[in-house]
Coordinates of C-alpha atoms in Angstrom, one line a residue:
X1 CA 99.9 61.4 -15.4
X2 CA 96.5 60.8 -16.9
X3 CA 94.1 63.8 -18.0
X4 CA 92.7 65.8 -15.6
X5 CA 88.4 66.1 -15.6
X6 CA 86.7 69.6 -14.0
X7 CA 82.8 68.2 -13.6
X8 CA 81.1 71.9 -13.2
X9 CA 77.5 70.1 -13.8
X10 CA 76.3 69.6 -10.5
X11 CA 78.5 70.3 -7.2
X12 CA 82.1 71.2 -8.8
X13 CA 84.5 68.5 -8.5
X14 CA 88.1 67.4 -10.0
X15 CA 87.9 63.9 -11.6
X16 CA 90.9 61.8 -12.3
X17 CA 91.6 58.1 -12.6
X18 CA 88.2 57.4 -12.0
X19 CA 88.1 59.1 -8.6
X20 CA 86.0 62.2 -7.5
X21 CA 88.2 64.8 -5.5
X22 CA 86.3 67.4 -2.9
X23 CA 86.9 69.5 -0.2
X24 CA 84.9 70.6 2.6
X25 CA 85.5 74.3 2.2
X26 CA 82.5 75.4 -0.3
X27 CA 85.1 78.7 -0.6
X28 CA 87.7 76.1 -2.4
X29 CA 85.3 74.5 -4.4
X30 CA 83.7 78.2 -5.6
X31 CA 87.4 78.9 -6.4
X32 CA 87.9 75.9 -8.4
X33 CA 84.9 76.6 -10.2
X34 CA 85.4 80.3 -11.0
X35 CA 89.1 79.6 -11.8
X36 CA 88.0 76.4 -14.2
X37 CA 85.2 79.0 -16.6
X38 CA 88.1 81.3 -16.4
X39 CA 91.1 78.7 -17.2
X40 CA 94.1 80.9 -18.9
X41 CA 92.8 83.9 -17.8
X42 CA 95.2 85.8 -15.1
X43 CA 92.9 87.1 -12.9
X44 CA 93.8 89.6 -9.7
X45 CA 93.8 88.3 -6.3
X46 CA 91.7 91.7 -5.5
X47 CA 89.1 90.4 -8.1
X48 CA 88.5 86.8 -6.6
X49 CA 88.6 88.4 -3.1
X50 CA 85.4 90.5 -3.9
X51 CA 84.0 87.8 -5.7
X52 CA 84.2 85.3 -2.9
X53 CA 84.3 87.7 0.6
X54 CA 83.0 90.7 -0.6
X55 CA 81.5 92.0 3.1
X56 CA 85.3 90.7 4.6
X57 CA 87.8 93.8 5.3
X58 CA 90.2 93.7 2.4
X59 CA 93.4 92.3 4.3
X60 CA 91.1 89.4 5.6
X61 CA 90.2 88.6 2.3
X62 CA 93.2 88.1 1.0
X63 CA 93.9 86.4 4.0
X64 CA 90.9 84.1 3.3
X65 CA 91.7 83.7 -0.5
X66 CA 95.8 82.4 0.5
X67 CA 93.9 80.1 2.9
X68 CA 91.6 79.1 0.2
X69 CA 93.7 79.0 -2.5
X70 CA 96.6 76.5 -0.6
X71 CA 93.9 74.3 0.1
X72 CA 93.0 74.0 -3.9
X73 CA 96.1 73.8 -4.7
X74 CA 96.8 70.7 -2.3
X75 CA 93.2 69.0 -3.6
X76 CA 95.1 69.5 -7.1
X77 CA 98.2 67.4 -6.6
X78 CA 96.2 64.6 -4.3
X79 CA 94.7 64.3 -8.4
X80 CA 98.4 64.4 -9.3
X81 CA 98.1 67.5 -11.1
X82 CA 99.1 70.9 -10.2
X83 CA 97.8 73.3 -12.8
X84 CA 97.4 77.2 -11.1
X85 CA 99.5 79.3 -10.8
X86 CA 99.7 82.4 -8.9
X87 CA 102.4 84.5 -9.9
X88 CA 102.7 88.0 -7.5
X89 CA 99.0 89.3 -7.5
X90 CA 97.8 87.3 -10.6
X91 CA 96.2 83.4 -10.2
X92 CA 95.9 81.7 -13.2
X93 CA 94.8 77.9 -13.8
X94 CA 96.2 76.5 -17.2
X95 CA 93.8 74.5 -19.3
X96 CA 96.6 72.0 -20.5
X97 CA 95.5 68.6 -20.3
X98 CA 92.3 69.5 -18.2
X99 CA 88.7 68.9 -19.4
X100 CA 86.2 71.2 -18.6
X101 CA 82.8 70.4 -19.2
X102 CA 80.6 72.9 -19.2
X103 CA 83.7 76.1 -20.3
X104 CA 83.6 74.0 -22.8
X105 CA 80.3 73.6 -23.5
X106 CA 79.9 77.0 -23.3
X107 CA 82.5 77.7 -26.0
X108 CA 80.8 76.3 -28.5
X109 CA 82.3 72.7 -28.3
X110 CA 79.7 70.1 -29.8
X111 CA 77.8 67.8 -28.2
X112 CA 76.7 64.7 -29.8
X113 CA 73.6 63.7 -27.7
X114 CA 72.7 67.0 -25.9
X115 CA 69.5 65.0 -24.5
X116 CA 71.8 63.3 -21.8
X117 CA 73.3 66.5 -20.8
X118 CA 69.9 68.7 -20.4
X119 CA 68.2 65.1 -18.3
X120 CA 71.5 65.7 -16.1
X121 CA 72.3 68.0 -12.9
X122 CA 72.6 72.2 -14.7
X123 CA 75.5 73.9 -13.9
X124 CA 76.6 74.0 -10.4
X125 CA 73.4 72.8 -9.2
X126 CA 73.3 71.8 -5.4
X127 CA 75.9 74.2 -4.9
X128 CA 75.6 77.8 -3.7
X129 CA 77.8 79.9 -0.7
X130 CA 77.3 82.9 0.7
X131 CA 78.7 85.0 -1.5
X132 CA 76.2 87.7 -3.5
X133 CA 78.8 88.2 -6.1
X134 CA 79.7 84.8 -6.5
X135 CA 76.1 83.6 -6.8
X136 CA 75.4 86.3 -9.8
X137 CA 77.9 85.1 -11.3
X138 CA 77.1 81.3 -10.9
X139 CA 73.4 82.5 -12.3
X140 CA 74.4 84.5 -15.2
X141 CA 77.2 81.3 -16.3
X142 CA 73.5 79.2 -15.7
X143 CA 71.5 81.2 -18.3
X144 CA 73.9 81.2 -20.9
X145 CA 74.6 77.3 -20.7
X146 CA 70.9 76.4 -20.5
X147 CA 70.3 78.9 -23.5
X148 CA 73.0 77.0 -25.5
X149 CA 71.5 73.9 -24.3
X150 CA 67.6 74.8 -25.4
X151 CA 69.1 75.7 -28.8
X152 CA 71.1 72.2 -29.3
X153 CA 67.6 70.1 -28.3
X154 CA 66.1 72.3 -31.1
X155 CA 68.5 71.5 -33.4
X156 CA 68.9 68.1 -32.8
X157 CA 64.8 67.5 -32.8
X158 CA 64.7 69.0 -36.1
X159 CA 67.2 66.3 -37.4
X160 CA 65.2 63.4 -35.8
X161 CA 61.9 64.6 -37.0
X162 CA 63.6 64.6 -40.6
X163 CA 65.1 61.2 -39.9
X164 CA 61.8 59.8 -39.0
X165 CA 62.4 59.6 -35.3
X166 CA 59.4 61.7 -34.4
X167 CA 59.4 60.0 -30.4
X168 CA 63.2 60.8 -30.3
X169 CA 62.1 64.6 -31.4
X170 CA 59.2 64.9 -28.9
X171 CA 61.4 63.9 -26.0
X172 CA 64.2 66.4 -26.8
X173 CA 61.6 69.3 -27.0
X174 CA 60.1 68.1 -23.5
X175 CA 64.1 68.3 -21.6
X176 CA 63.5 71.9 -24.0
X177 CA 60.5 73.2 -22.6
X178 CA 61.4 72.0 -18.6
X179 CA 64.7 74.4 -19.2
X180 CA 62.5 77.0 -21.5
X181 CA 58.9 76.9 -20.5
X182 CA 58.4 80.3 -22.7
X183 CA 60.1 79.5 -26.2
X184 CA 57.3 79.3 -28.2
X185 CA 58.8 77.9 -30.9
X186 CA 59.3 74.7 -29.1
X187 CA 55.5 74.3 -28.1
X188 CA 54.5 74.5 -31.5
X189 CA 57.0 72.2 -32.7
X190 CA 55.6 69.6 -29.8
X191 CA 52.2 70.1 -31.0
X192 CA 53.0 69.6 -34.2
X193 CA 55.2 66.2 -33.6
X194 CA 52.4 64.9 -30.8
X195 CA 49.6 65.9 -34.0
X196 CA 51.9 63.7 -36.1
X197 CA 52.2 60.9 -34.2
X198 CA 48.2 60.7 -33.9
X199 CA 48.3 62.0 -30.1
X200 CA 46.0 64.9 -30.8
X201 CA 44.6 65.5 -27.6
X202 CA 48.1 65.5 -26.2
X203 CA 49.1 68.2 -28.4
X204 CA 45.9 69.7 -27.7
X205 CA 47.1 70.1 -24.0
X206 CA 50.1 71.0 -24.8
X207 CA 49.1 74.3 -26.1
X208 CA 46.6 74.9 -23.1
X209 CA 49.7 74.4 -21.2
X210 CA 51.6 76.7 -22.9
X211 CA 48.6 79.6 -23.0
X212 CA 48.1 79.3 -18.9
X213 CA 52.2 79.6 -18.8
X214 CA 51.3 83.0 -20.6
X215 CA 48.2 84.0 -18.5
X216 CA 50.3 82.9 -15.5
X217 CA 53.8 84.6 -15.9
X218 CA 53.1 87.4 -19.1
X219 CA 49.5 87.8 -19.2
X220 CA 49.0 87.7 -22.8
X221 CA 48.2 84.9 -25.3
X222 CA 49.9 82.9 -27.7
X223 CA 50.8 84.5 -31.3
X224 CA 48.7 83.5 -34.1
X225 CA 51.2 80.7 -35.5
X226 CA 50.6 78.8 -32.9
X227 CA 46.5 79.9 -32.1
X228 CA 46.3 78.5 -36.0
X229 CA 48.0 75.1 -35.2
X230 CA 45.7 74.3 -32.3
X231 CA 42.5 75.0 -34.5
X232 CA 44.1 73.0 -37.2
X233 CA 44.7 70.2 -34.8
X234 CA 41.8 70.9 -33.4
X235 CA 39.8 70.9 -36.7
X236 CA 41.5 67.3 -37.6
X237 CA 40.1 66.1 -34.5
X238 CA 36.1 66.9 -35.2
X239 CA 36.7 65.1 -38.2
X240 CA 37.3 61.7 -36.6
X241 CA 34.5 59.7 -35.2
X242 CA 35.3 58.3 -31.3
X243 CA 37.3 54.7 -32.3
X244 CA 39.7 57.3 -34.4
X245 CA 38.8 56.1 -38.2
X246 CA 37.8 59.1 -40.4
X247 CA 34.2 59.9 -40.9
X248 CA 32.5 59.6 -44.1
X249 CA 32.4 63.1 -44.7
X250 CA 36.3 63.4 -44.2
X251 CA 36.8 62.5 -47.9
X252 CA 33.7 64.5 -49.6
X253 CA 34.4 68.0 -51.4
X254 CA 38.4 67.4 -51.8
X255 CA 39.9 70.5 -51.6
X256 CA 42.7 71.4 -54.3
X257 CA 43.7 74.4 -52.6
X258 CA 44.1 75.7 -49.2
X259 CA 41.1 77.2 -47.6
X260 CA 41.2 81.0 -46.6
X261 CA 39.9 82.4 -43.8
X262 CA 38.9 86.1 -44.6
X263 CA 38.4 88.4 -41.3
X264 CA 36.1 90.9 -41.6
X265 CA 36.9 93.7 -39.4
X266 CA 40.0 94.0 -40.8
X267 CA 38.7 94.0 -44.4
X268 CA 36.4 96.9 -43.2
X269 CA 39.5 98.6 -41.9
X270 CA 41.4 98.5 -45.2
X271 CA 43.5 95.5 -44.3
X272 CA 43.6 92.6 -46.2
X273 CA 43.7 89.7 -43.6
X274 CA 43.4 86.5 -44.4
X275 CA 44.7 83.2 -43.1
X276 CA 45.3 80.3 -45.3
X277 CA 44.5 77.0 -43.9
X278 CA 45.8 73.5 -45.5
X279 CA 42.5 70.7 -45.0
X280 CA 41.6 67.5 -47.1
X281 CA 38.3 68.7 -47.7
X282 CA 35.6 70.9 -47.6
X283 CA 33.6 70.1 -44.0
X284 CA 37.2 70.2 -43.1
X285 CA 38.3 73.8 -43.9
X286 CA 34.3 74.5 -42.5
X287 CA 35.3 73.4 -39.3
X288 CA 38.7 74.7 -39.2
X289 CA 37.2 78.1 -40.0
X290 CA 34.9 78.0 -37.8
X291 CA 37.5 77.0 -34.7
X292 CA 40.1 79.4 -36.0
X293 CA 37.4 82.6 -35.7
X294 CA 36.4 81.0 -32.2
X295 CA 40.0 80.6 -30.9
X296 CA 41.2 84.0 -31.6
X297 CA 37.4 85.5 -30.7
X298 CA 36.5 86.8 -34.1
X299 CA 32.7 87.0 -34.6
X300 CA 32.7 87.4 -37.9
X301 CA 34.7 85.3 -40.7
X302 CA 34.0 83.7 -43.9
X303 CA 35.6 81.0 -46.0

């Protein structure tokens, strides 16, 4: 008897020689998928009952979950495995010899290429039943994959844009940003990979994508990390003449030091303010300056 797969990511399923088992009862396959994220937990049949029929009087609930539960069982040994167990009021499915891909996902197993899991189906996607408490559930399991998901991309972008693999980076903080369309982090990361790979105006709109995300679903604006990379990207950009080759003036004045942008208002106020900005030169910094204080709607700034 071979090992036993659970496939959670997408419509639940039991995998085994090669073959895909299913049932027509969503109930069965919601069992199968609550029982799988829960393997080696004894759980009360009044529990799964009011997760799975919770409008149901309470005897025909536990009349639906026998019903239910004989058909997952049968599904079971068709994959020639019979793995729950359902001692008086306790069910129980034991995780011997079973995988489970996204319990453990979720438990902190590692994942070598988590790109090919974040382009693939989420976690029970194209499956839902009419059950409110079931369907919280499914949506709170959801979150907390996707969250351990976004964080892995992060990661593993960070080691390809050390490696040198700035393309491989960029598309692992795109699968990022379609699960996480708010981590900031990630958009300035983007920028910063797109800036480095000479697609400025890319990174350009990916920040104006990122600020009408905000308008749209916060209505704020960006911090000023990330205000301060688009002028710098920005500023890199003014630089250049139209065919891309630097302009004369792009090595005149070289610039030792970073340029600082001093803010006025909050000089006045006591508060010393000042950005420092890293450019090759001075007309440069000039420019940056100047697109910093107009970004973040300062009227008055020196460098």
């Amino acid at each position: 008897m071979g090992k036993l797969r659970i496939s959670l990511f997408g419509p639940p399923a039991i995998i085994a020689g090669g073959r895909r088992y299913q049932h027509s009862s969503r109930k069965a396959m919601a069992l199968l998928a609550y029982l799988a994220m829960r393997a080696g937990e004894q759980i009360t049949r009044a529990h799964l009952s009011d997760m799975l029929w919770v409008d149901s009087a309470e005897e025909q609930a536990r009349t639906n979950l026998r019903q239910t539960l004989s058909l997952l069982r049968k599904l079971f040994r068709e994959a020639g495995h019979d793995p729950i167990l359902a001692p008086f009021d306790q069910v129980v499915l034991h995780p011997d010899d079973i995988e489970i891909d996204a319990r453990s996902f979720l438990k902190g197993d590692e994942v070598s290429n988590p790109a090919i899991l974040a382009a693939g189906p989420s976690f029970l996607e194209g499956f839902s039943i009419p059950a409110p408490n079931f369907e919280s559930w499914a949506t709170a399991q959801r979150y907390a994959i996707e969250e351990r998901l976004c964080n892995a991309l992060e990661a593993a972008s960070d080691e390809l844009q050390k490696s040198g693999d700035l393309v491989g980076a960029s598309g692992n903080l795109a699968l990022l940003l379609r699960l996480d369309p708010l981590r900031e982090t990630a958009h300035r990361n983007q920028m910063q990979v797109l800036a480095a790979l000479g697609r400025t105006e890319a990174a350009l709109a990916q920040y104006e994508s990122y600020c009408e995300i905000l308008r749209n679903e916060l209505q704020t604006e960006p911090d000023t990390k990330t205000r301060e990379l688009a002028a710098r990207i920005r500023a890199s950009r003014m630089v250049q003449h139209e065919d891309g080759e630097p302009a004369d003036a792009f090595n005149r004045y070289p610039l030792q030091e970073p340029a600082v942008v001093y803010h006025r208002p909050a000089m006045a106020e006591g508060r010393a303010l000042a950005t420092r900005l890293h450019f090759p030169n001075g007309e440069a910094a000039l420019r940056g300056a100047l697109e910093l204080v107009r970004l973040v709607a300062n009227p008055t700034a020196v460098v």
